[in-house]
Structures are given as structure tokens and as C-alpha cells.
Coordinates of C-alpha atoms and ligand atoms in Angstrom, one line a residue:
M25 CA -9.6 -28.1 0.2
E26 CA -9.0 -28.3 -3.5
T27 CA -10.8 -25.5 -5.2
K28 CA -12.1 -26.0 -8.8
I29 CA -11.9 -22.8 -10.9
L30 CA -14.5 -23.1 -13.7
K31 CA -15.6 -20.7 -16.4
A32 CA -19.3 -20.0 -16.3
Y33 CA -20.3 -17.3 -18.8
D34 CA -23.3 -18.9 -20.4
V35 CA -26.1 -21.1 -18.9
I36 CA -26.2 -23.5 -21.8
N37 CA -22.5 -23.8 -22.8
D38 CA -21.3 -23.8 -19.3
S39 CA -24.1 -26.0 -17.9
A40 CA -21.6 -28.6 -16.5
A41 CA -19.9 -26.0 -14.4
I42 CA -23.3 -24.8 -13.1
D43 CA -24.2 -28.3 -12.2
I44 CA -20.9 -28.8 -10.2
A45 CA -21.7 -25.6 -8.3
A46 CA -25.3 -26.5 -7.6
A47 CA -24.3 -30.0 -6.5
A48 CA -21.8 -28.5 -4.0
V49 CA -24.5 -26.3 -2.6
K50 CA -26.8 -29.3 -2.2
N51 CA -24.0 -31.1 -0.4
G52 CA -23.6 -28.4 2.2
E53 CA -20.5 -26.9 0.7
C54 CA -19.5 -23.3 -0.1
I55 CA -19.0 -22.0 -3.6
V56 CA -18.0 -18.6 -5.1
L57 CA -20.7 -17.5 -7.5
P58 CA -21.0 -14.3 -9.7
T59 CA -23.8 -11.8 -9.2
E60 CA -24.6 -8.6 -11.1
T61 CA -23.2 -6.6 -8.1
V62 CA -20.1 -8.4 -6.7
Y63 CA -19.1 -12.0 -6.4
G64 CA -20.6 -13.9 -3.4
I65 CA -19.5 -16.8 -1.3
G66 CA -22.6 -18.9 -1.1
A67 CA -24.1 -22.0 0.6
N68 CA -27.5 -23.6 1.3
A69 CA -29.2 -20.9 3.6
L70 CA -31.4 -23.5 5.2
D71 CA -28.4 -25.6 6.4
K72 CA -26.8 -24.0 9.4
N73 CA -23.6 -26.1 9.1
A74 CA -23.1 -24.9 5.6
V75 CA -23.7 -21.3 6.6
K76 CA -21.1 -21.7 9.4
K77 CA -18.5 -22.4 6.7
I78 CA -19.3 -19.0 5.1
F79 CA -18.5 -17.2 8.3
A80 CA -15.3 -19.3 8.8
A81 CA -14.0 -18.7 5.3
K82 CA -14.6 -14.9 5.5
H83 CA -13.6 -14.5 9.1
R84 CA -16.9 -12.8 9.4
P85 CA -18.1 -11.7 12.9
A86 CA -21.0 -13.9 13.9
D87 CA -23.3 -10.8 14.7
N88 CA -23.2 -9.7 11.0
P89 CA -26.2 -11.3 9.2
L90 CA -26.2 -12.6 5.6
I91 CA -28.3 -11.9 2.5
L92 CA -30.3 -14.7 1.1
H93 CA -30.6 -15.1 -2.7
V94 CA -33.7 -16.5 -4.2
S95 CA -34.9 -17.5 -7.7
G96 CA -38.5 -16.4 -7.5
V97 CA -41.3 -15.0 -5.4
Q98 CA -42.4 -18.3 -4.0
M99 CA -39.0 -19.0 -2.5
W100 CA -38.9 -15.4 -1.2
E101 CA -42.3 -15.8 0.4
S102 CA -41.1 -19.0 2.3
L103 CA -38.4 -17.0 4.1
V104 CA -40.5 -14.1 5.5
Q105 CA -43.5 -13.8 7.6
N106 CA -45.4 -11.4 5.4
L107 CA -44.6 -9.7 2.1
N108 CA -46.4 -6.4 2.7
N109 CA -47.6 -4.2 -0.1
T110 CA -44.6 -2.0 -0.2
A111 CA -42.3 -5.0 -0.5
R112 CA -44.5 -6.4 -3.4
D113 CA -44.4 -3.0 -5.2
L114 CA -40.6 -2.8 -4.9
M115 CA -40.3 -6.4 -6.0
E116 CA -42.5 -5.9 -9.1
K117 CA -40.4 -2.9 -10.1
F118 CA -36.8 -4.0 -9.2
M119 CA -36.8 -7.8 -9.0
P120 CA -34.6 -9.5 -10.2
G121 CA -32.0 -7.0 -9.5
P122 CA -29.7 -5.2 -7.0
L123 CA -32.3 -4.5 -4.3
T124 CA -32.3 -6.4 -0.9
I125 CA -35.3 -6.1 1.3
I126 CA -35.3 -6.7 5.1
L127 CA -38.5 -8.1 6.6
K128 CA -39.5 -10.3 9.6
R129 CA -38.2 -13.8 9.0
S130 CA -40.1 -17.1 8.9
S131 CA -39.2 -20.1 11.1
I132 CA -37.3 -21.9 8.3
V133 CA -34.5 -19.3 8.4
P134 CA -31.7 -20.6 10.7
D135 CA -30.6 -18.2 13.5
I136 CA -27.1 -18.1 12.2
V137 CA -28.2 -16.6 9.0
S138 CA -29.8 -13.6 10.7
A139 CA -27.3 -13.4 13.5
A140 CA -30.3 -14.2 15.8
L141 CA -32.2 -11.1 14.7
D142 CA -35.9 -11.6 13.9
T143 CA -35.5 -10.3 10.5
V144 CA -33.9 -11.5 7.2
A145 CA -32.5 -9.8 4.1
V146 CA -33.5 -11.3 0.8
R147 CA -32.8 -10.5 -2.8
M148 CA -33.3 -12.1 -6.3
P149 CA -30.1 -11.5 -8.3
S150 CA -30.5 -10.7 -12.0
H151 CA -27.2 -12.5 -13.0
K152 CA -28.2 -15.5 -15.1
I153 CA -25.6 -17.8 -13.6
A154 CA -26.5 -16.9 -10.1
L155 CA -30.2 -17.6 -10.8
E156 CA -29.5 -20.9 -12.5
I157 CA -27.4 -22.1 -9.6
I158 CA -30.3 -21.2 -7.2
K159 CA -32.8 -23.0 -9.4
R160 CA -30.7 -26.1 -9.8
S161 CA -29.8 -26.4 -6.1
G162 CA -33.5 -25.8 -5.2
V163 CA -32.7 -23.8 -2.1
P164 CA -32.1 -20.1 -1.1
I165 CA -28.4 -19.3 -1.2
A166 CA -26.9 -17.2 1.7
A167 CA -24.2 -15.2 0.1
P168 CA -22.1 -12.3 1.5
S169 CA -19.5 -10.8 -0.8
A170 CA -16.7 -13.2 -1.4
N171 CA -13.9 -11.3 0.2
I172 CA -12.2 -11.8 3.6
S173 CA -14.1 -9.5 5.9
G174 CA -12.8 -6.0 5.9
K175 CA -11.2 -6.2 2.4
P176 CA -12.6 -4.6 -0.7
S177 CA -15.5 -6.7 -2.3
P178 CA -14.5 -8.9 -5.3
T179 CA -15.6 -7.8 -8.7
C180 CA -13.9 -10.4 -10.8
A181 CA -12.9 -14.0 -10.3
G182 CA -9.2 -13.1 -9.7
H183 CA -10.2 -11.2 -6.5
C184 CA -12.0 -14.3 -5.3
I185 CA -9.2 -16.6 -6.0
E186 CA -6.9 -14.2 -3.9
D187 CA -9.3 -14.4 -0.9
M188 CA -11.1 -17.8 -1.1
C189 CA -8.9 -20.3 -3.0
G190 CA -8.6 -23.5 -0.8
K191 CA -11.6 -22.5 1.2
V192 CA -14.5 -23.3 -1.1
K193 CA -15.3 -26.2 -3.5
V194 CA -15.8 -24.2 -6.7
I195 CA -15.0 -20.7 -7.9
L196 CA -17.1 -19.8 -11.0
D197 CA -15.5 -17.3 -13.2
S198 CA -18.0 -15.1 -15.2
G199 CA -15.8 -12.2 -15.9
K200 CA -16.2 -8.7 -14.4
C201 CA -19.4 -7.8 -12.4
G202 CA -21.6 -5.4 -14.3
I203 CA -22.4 -3.1 -11.3
G204 CA -19.4 -3.4 -9.0
V205 CA -20.9 -2.3 -5.7
E206 CA -23.2 -4.4 -3.5
S207 CA -27.0 -4.2 -3.6
T208 CA -29.1 -1.4 -2.1
V209 CA -30.4 -2.6 1.2
I210 CA -33.8 -1.3 2.5
S211 CA -35.6 -2.3 5.7
L212 CA -39.3 -2.5 5.7
V213 CA -39.5 -4.0 9.2
N214 CA -40.8 -0.8 11.0
E215 CA -43.4 1.6 10.1
N216 CA -40.9 3.9 8.3
P217 CA -38.9 2.3 5.5
V218 CA -35.1 2.9 6.0
L219 CA -32.2 2.7 3.5
L220 CA -29.4 0.9 5.2
R221 CA -27.0 0.6 2.4
P222 CA -27.0 2.7 -0.9
G223 CA -26.4 0.9 -4.1
Y224 CA -27.1 0.9 -7.8
I225 CA -30.8 1.4 -7.2
T226 CA -30.8 4.9 -5.9
V227 CA -32.8 6.8 -3.1
Q228 CA -34.6 8.8 -5.8
Q229 CA -35.7 5.6 -7.6
L230 CA -36.9 4.1 -4.4
R231 CA -38.8 7.2 -3.2
E232 CA -41.1 6.9 -6.3
F233 CA -42.5 3.9 -4.5
V234 CA -41.6 4.8 -0.9
P235 CA -41.9 8.6 -0.6
D236 CA -41.2 8.5 3.1
L237 CA -37.9 6.6 2.8
I238 CA -35.4 7.6 5.4
V239 CA -31.7 7.4 4.8
D240 CA -30.0 5.8 7.9
K241 CA -27.4 8.2 9.3
G242 CA -24.8 5.3 9.2
V243 CA -24.9 5.6 5.4
E244 CA -22.7 8.7 5.4
N245 CA -21.4 8.9 9.0
H246 CA -19.2 6.9 11.3
V247 CA -20.9 4.4 13.6
E248 CA -19.1 3.3 16.8
E249 CA -18.4 -0.5 17.0
N250 CA -20.1 -0.8 20.3
S251 CA -23.3 1.1 19.4
A252 CA -26.7 -0.3 18.5
V253 CA -27.1 0.0 14.7
S254 CA -29.9 -0.8 12.3
S255 CA -27.6 -2.9 10.1
P256 CA -24.7 -4.7 11.9
G257 CA -22.6 -4.4 8.8
M258 CA -22.3 -0.6 9.3
K259 CA -20.1 -0.8 12.3
Y260 CA -17.3 -2.9 10.9
K261 CA -14.2 -1.9 9.1
H262 CA -15.0 -2.4 5.4
Y263 CA -13.7 -2.4 1.9
S264 CA -10.2 -1.5 3.1
P265 CA -7.0 -2.2 1.2
D266 CA -3.8 -2.7 3.3
A267 CA -2.9 0.9 2.4
Q268 CA -4.3 3.8 4.3
V269 CA -6.9 5.7 2.3
V270 CA -7.7 9.3 2.8
V271 CA -10.7 10.8 1.1
V272 CA -9.9 14.3 -0.4
H273 CA -12.6 16.8 -0.9
A274 CA -11.2 18.9 -3.7
N275 CA -10.8 19.0 -7.5
A276 CA -7.9 17.3 -9.3
Q277 CA -5.8 20.6 -9.6
E278 CA -6.1 21.3 -5.9
L279 CA -5.1 17.6 -5.0
A280 CA -2.1 17.8 -7.4
Q281 CA -0.9 21.0 -5.8
Y282 CA -1.3 19.6 -2.2
L283 CA 0.6 16.5 -3.0
V284 CA 3.6 18.5 -4.3
G285 CA 4.2 19.5 -0.7
E286 CA 2.9 16.4 0.9
K287 CA 4.2 13.4 -1.0
K288 CA 6.1 10.5 0.6
T289 CA 7.4 7.2 -0.8
G290 CA 4.4 4.8 -1.1
D291 CA 1.9 7.6 -1.8
F292 CA -0.6 7.1 -4.6
A293 CA -3.5 9.2 -5.9
L294 CA -6.9 7.7 -6.8
V295 CA -8.5 10.0 -9.2
F296 CA -10.8 10.1 -12.2
E297 CA -10.1 9.0 -15.8
G298 CA -7.7 11.4 -17.5
Q299 CA -6.5 13.1 -14.3
E300 CA -3.6 10.8 -13.6
E301 CA -1.2 12.9 -15.7
I302 CA -1.5 16.0 -13.7
M303 CA -0.7 14.2 -10.4
P304 CA 2.9 14.7 -9.1
I305 CA 2.7 11.0 -7.9
K306 CA 1.7 7.7 -9.4
A307 CA -2.1 7.6 -9.8
V308 CA -4.9 5.1 -10.6
N309 CA -8.3 6.0 -11.8
Y310 CA -11.7 4.8 -10.7
G311 CA -14.0 5.8 -13.6
R312 CA -15.2 9.0 -15.1
Y313 CA -15.8 12.1 -13.0
D314 CA -19.3 12.5 -14.4
D315 CA -20.3 8.9 -14.4
S316 CA -21.0 7.4 -11.0
A317 CA -21.9 4.0 -12.6
S318 CA -18.4 3.7 -14.1
Q319 CA -16.9 4.6 -10.6
A320 CA -19.0 1.9 -9.0
K321 CA -17.8 -0.6 -11.5
K322 CA -14.1 0.2 -10.9
L323 CA -13.7 1.3 -7.3
F324 CA -13.0 -2.0 -5.6
A325 CA -10.7 -3.3 -8.4
A326 CA -8.8 0.0 -8.1
L327 CA -8.3 -0.5 -4.3
R328 CA -7.1 -4.0 -4.8
K329 CA -4.8 -2.9 -7.6
L330 CA -3.2 -0.1 -5.3
D331 CA -2.3 -2.9 -2.8
K332 CA -0.6 -4.8 -5.6
L333 CA 1.4 -1.7 -6.4
N334 CA 2.5 -1.6 -2.7
A335 CA 0.7 1.6 -1.9
K336 CA 1.2 2.9 1.6
R337 CA -1.1 5.9 1.5
I338 CA -3.9 6.5 -1.0
F339 CA -5.3 10.1 -1.6
A340 CA -8.6 9.5 -3.1
L341 CA -10.7 12.2 -4.7
S342 CA -14.3 12.2 -3.3
P343 CA -17.0 11.2 -5.8
K344 CA -20.2 13.2 -6.3
K345 CA -22.8 11.9 -3.8
D346 CA -25.9 12.0 -6.0
G347 CA -27.6 9.0 -7.5
I348 CA -25.3 6.0 -7.7
G349 CA -22.6 8.3 -6.4
L350 CA -24.0 7.9 -2.8
A351 CA -23.1 4.2 -3.0
V352 CA -19.5 5.0 -4.3
Y353 CA -19.1 7.6 -1.5
N354 CA -20.4 5.2 1.1
R355 CA -17.8 2.5 0.1
L356 CA -14.9 4.9 -0.3
I357 CA -15.5 6.6 3.0
R358 CA -15.6 3.3 4.8
S359 CA -12.4 2.1 3.0
A360 CA -10.8 5.1 4.4
G361 CA -12.2 4.4 8.0
F362 CA -13.8 7.9 7.7
R363 CA -10.4 9.7 7.3
E364 CA -11.0 12.8 5.1
I365 CA -9.5 16.1 4.3
W366 CA -10.8 19.3 2.8
L367 CA -8.4 21.4 0.6
Ligands
LIG19 O1 -24.9 -7.3 -3.7 C1 -25.0 -7.9 -2.6 O2 -25.8 -7.6 -1.7 C2 -23.9 -8.9 -2.3 C3 -24.0 -10.1 -3.4 C4 -23.1 -11.2 -3.2 O3 -25.4 -10.4 -3.4 N1 -24.0 -9.4 -1.1 C5 -23.6 -8.7 0.0 O4 -23.6 -9.3 1.2 O5 -23.1 -7.5 -0.1 P1 -22.8 -8.8 2.5 O6 -23.0 -9.8 3.5 O7 -21.4 -8.5 2.2 O8 -23.6 -7.5 3.1 C6 -24.9 -7.7 3.7 C7 -25.3 -6.5 4.5 C8 -24.4 -6.3 5.7 O9 -24.2 -5.0 5.9 C9 -25.4 -6.8 6.8 O10 -25.1 -6.2 8.1 C10 -26.7 -6.4 6.1 O11 -26.6 -6.5 4.8 N2 -27.8 -7.2 6.7 C11 -28.1 -8.6 6.3 N3 -29.2 -9.0 7.0 C12 -29.6 -8.0 7.7 C13 -30.7 -7.8 8.7 N4 -31.5 -8.8 8.9 N5 -30.9 -6.6 9.2 C14 -30.0 -5.5 9.0 N6 -29.0 -5.7 8.1 C15 -28.8 -6.8 7.6
LIG20 MG1 -19.6 -7.5 2.1

């Protein structure tokens, strides 16, 4: 398939590109669209054949359900059985934005979207281009991250071109994503609300509205592939570059010392800004030590860059786990397949 790569920075100036993307969605095709978190590969969520194409393009396991993107409350209501009060409170505070809410699904949601679960994940993105595509296509858009399953999520159009060129009708290029890690996912299906995936909206922020929020143990811990999990995405290999990642619990000096004895050809360090110089091997940074948001923004790009540099092993300093740092840690530890060392 020929893939059109079109700039889409502005709703008015790039209106023609948005029209082409919306028309492709209406026609049952896949597109790559920007969101404030990461780029998504999207299609009409109500058209099961269109959704099938997403699974094929990503090589995504069929039992891993998708997030539906809406442009307003009415569209959201059409996809779920009941927007309870907690959902409405969270929507009022965080919508549009990087918060995905799981509720019981309505009958218009095709089985394939939800991997046959009786629930559905929905969010309203705050990215102007994403919202405009949903509005102009008039349907909810199912959109997982636009990477091949298992690879780091794409945070710029270049990443999407690497993974999706030739597989989608259009790739919209809107520059770098502002947030850089995927949305926070919360399930309101059972009596106790559960955080299934940490993101830019933090546990602390959510607890203001949902004081009894539980953090699923899969957020920080390894989940076996054959076990029953609250969110199917938890059990798969994720965010992994070709190189082997090891998460290192230490400070920069300790890592530098360790690497003097340990280093082999193909080793790289993944550290914080300004720490590259003290490493005895080549190093790449993923943001500032004291700034989790800057780490979220840079992590996936840094992992992809390390593959380009032919890294074989990546020794990555662990981020702090508080606030947005929990999302950064959650992605990094998965990219490492839970391989970690303490120095
Ligand atoms: O920020 C985001 O959420 C991005 C952008 C493109 O919007 N999308 C995204 O989608 O990250 P994806 O498919 O890469 O991740 C969706 C996650 C998966 O871990 C999946 O298992 C989980 O949400 N999920 C989706 N529907 C679910 C459901 N009904 N029950 C439990 N988990 C669900
Ligand atoms: Mg993903």
C-alpha cells in the first residue's frame, strides 16, 4: 500500500491533510495520527474489518483490546452501558486528556475491539489534530500505539514511518508528542477502582477523586504470560528495543564504576542529562534526573536511538518512581523484561 506522509500541525492550515485522514477512516482504512501521549494507529472502531487491519499492521495478539478515542461525552456515552458518577467526576476533571477509563461496553462496540471482554477502554485525547480527525470522520477511532507490538511506542512521525510505512493510508506528522508515554488507564468496572497503567495523570491526582484507588500489582511487577490479568497488555513483552535492557538501581557514579569492570563491545548507558560524560562507555540521556515529565517525553525516543547506534546491551539508570516517574519506571522495567540489578 502506498502511504501518504502529510504534515498536520494546525487544524486550519493543514485542513486538507486532516480531511484525507478522516476520509480514510470513513473508508475503513488505517491511519497514523498524533495524540498528546504517543502516536496511534487508528481506524473506525465500529467497523470490525477496519479494526482487524490494526491488529494485522501491528502484529498485535488478538486477546489484547484497544482504546477507543472519542471527541465528546455523547460519543463516549454511546460506547458504554453506564457512565457512573466516578467516571463523570474524572471526565469533568481530566477530559480531554491522557486518561483512559474502562467500563462495561455497549452493544455497538464490536467484539474484536474488546478482545471479547465485556468492557471497553475509552479516552478523549486533547491533541487538536486527533480531535479534529474524530470529529470529521464522525466515529470513535480505535487506536493503539503505532508501533509494531513489543517495540517502543512512537513519539514522532519518524518512529511511525519506521514501523508503519506501507501498512496504512496516511501518516500525519505533527512533530514530537508532548507527553511521550501512553495514557493512564483506570478500570471502574468493579466496586474498587483499579489503576492498570500509570501515565501522565498520576495516582495522587486520581486519588483526589477516587480515594480508594488500588494500583494493580502488574504495574510494577512481572506478570506471567499464561496468567489471568486485569489488563491483557500487562502480560506481553513491551517497549523493547532490539538491544537487551538492564535497569540499574544506583546513582550515576556507582554505575560508572561498575561499567569500568563490566563493559563489553556494544554496551551503552542510558542515564540522565549531564551524566553522559562520567560514563566509561557511550551514553544517551533520557531527560533530567529531577524531572519525570522530561524523562517521559524522551524515554521511547532514547530506546529507539540506541537501536540505531547498534547497542547490544543498555544499562539504564532507574528513574524515581513517584508521580509521573511511576509511568516512566513501568515502561522502562518492561522494556528490560524485568531484568534489573542493584549496585
Ligand atoms: O495514550 C494512549 O493510550 C495511546 C494513544 C494512541 O491514545 N494508546 C495506547 O493504546 O497506548 P495501546 O493499545 O498501546 O494500549 C492499550 C492498553 C493495553 O495495555 C490494553 O491491554 C489495555 O489498554 N486495555 C484496553 N482495553 C482494555 C479493557 N477493556 N480491559 C483492560 N485493559 C484494556
Ligand atoms: Mg502500545
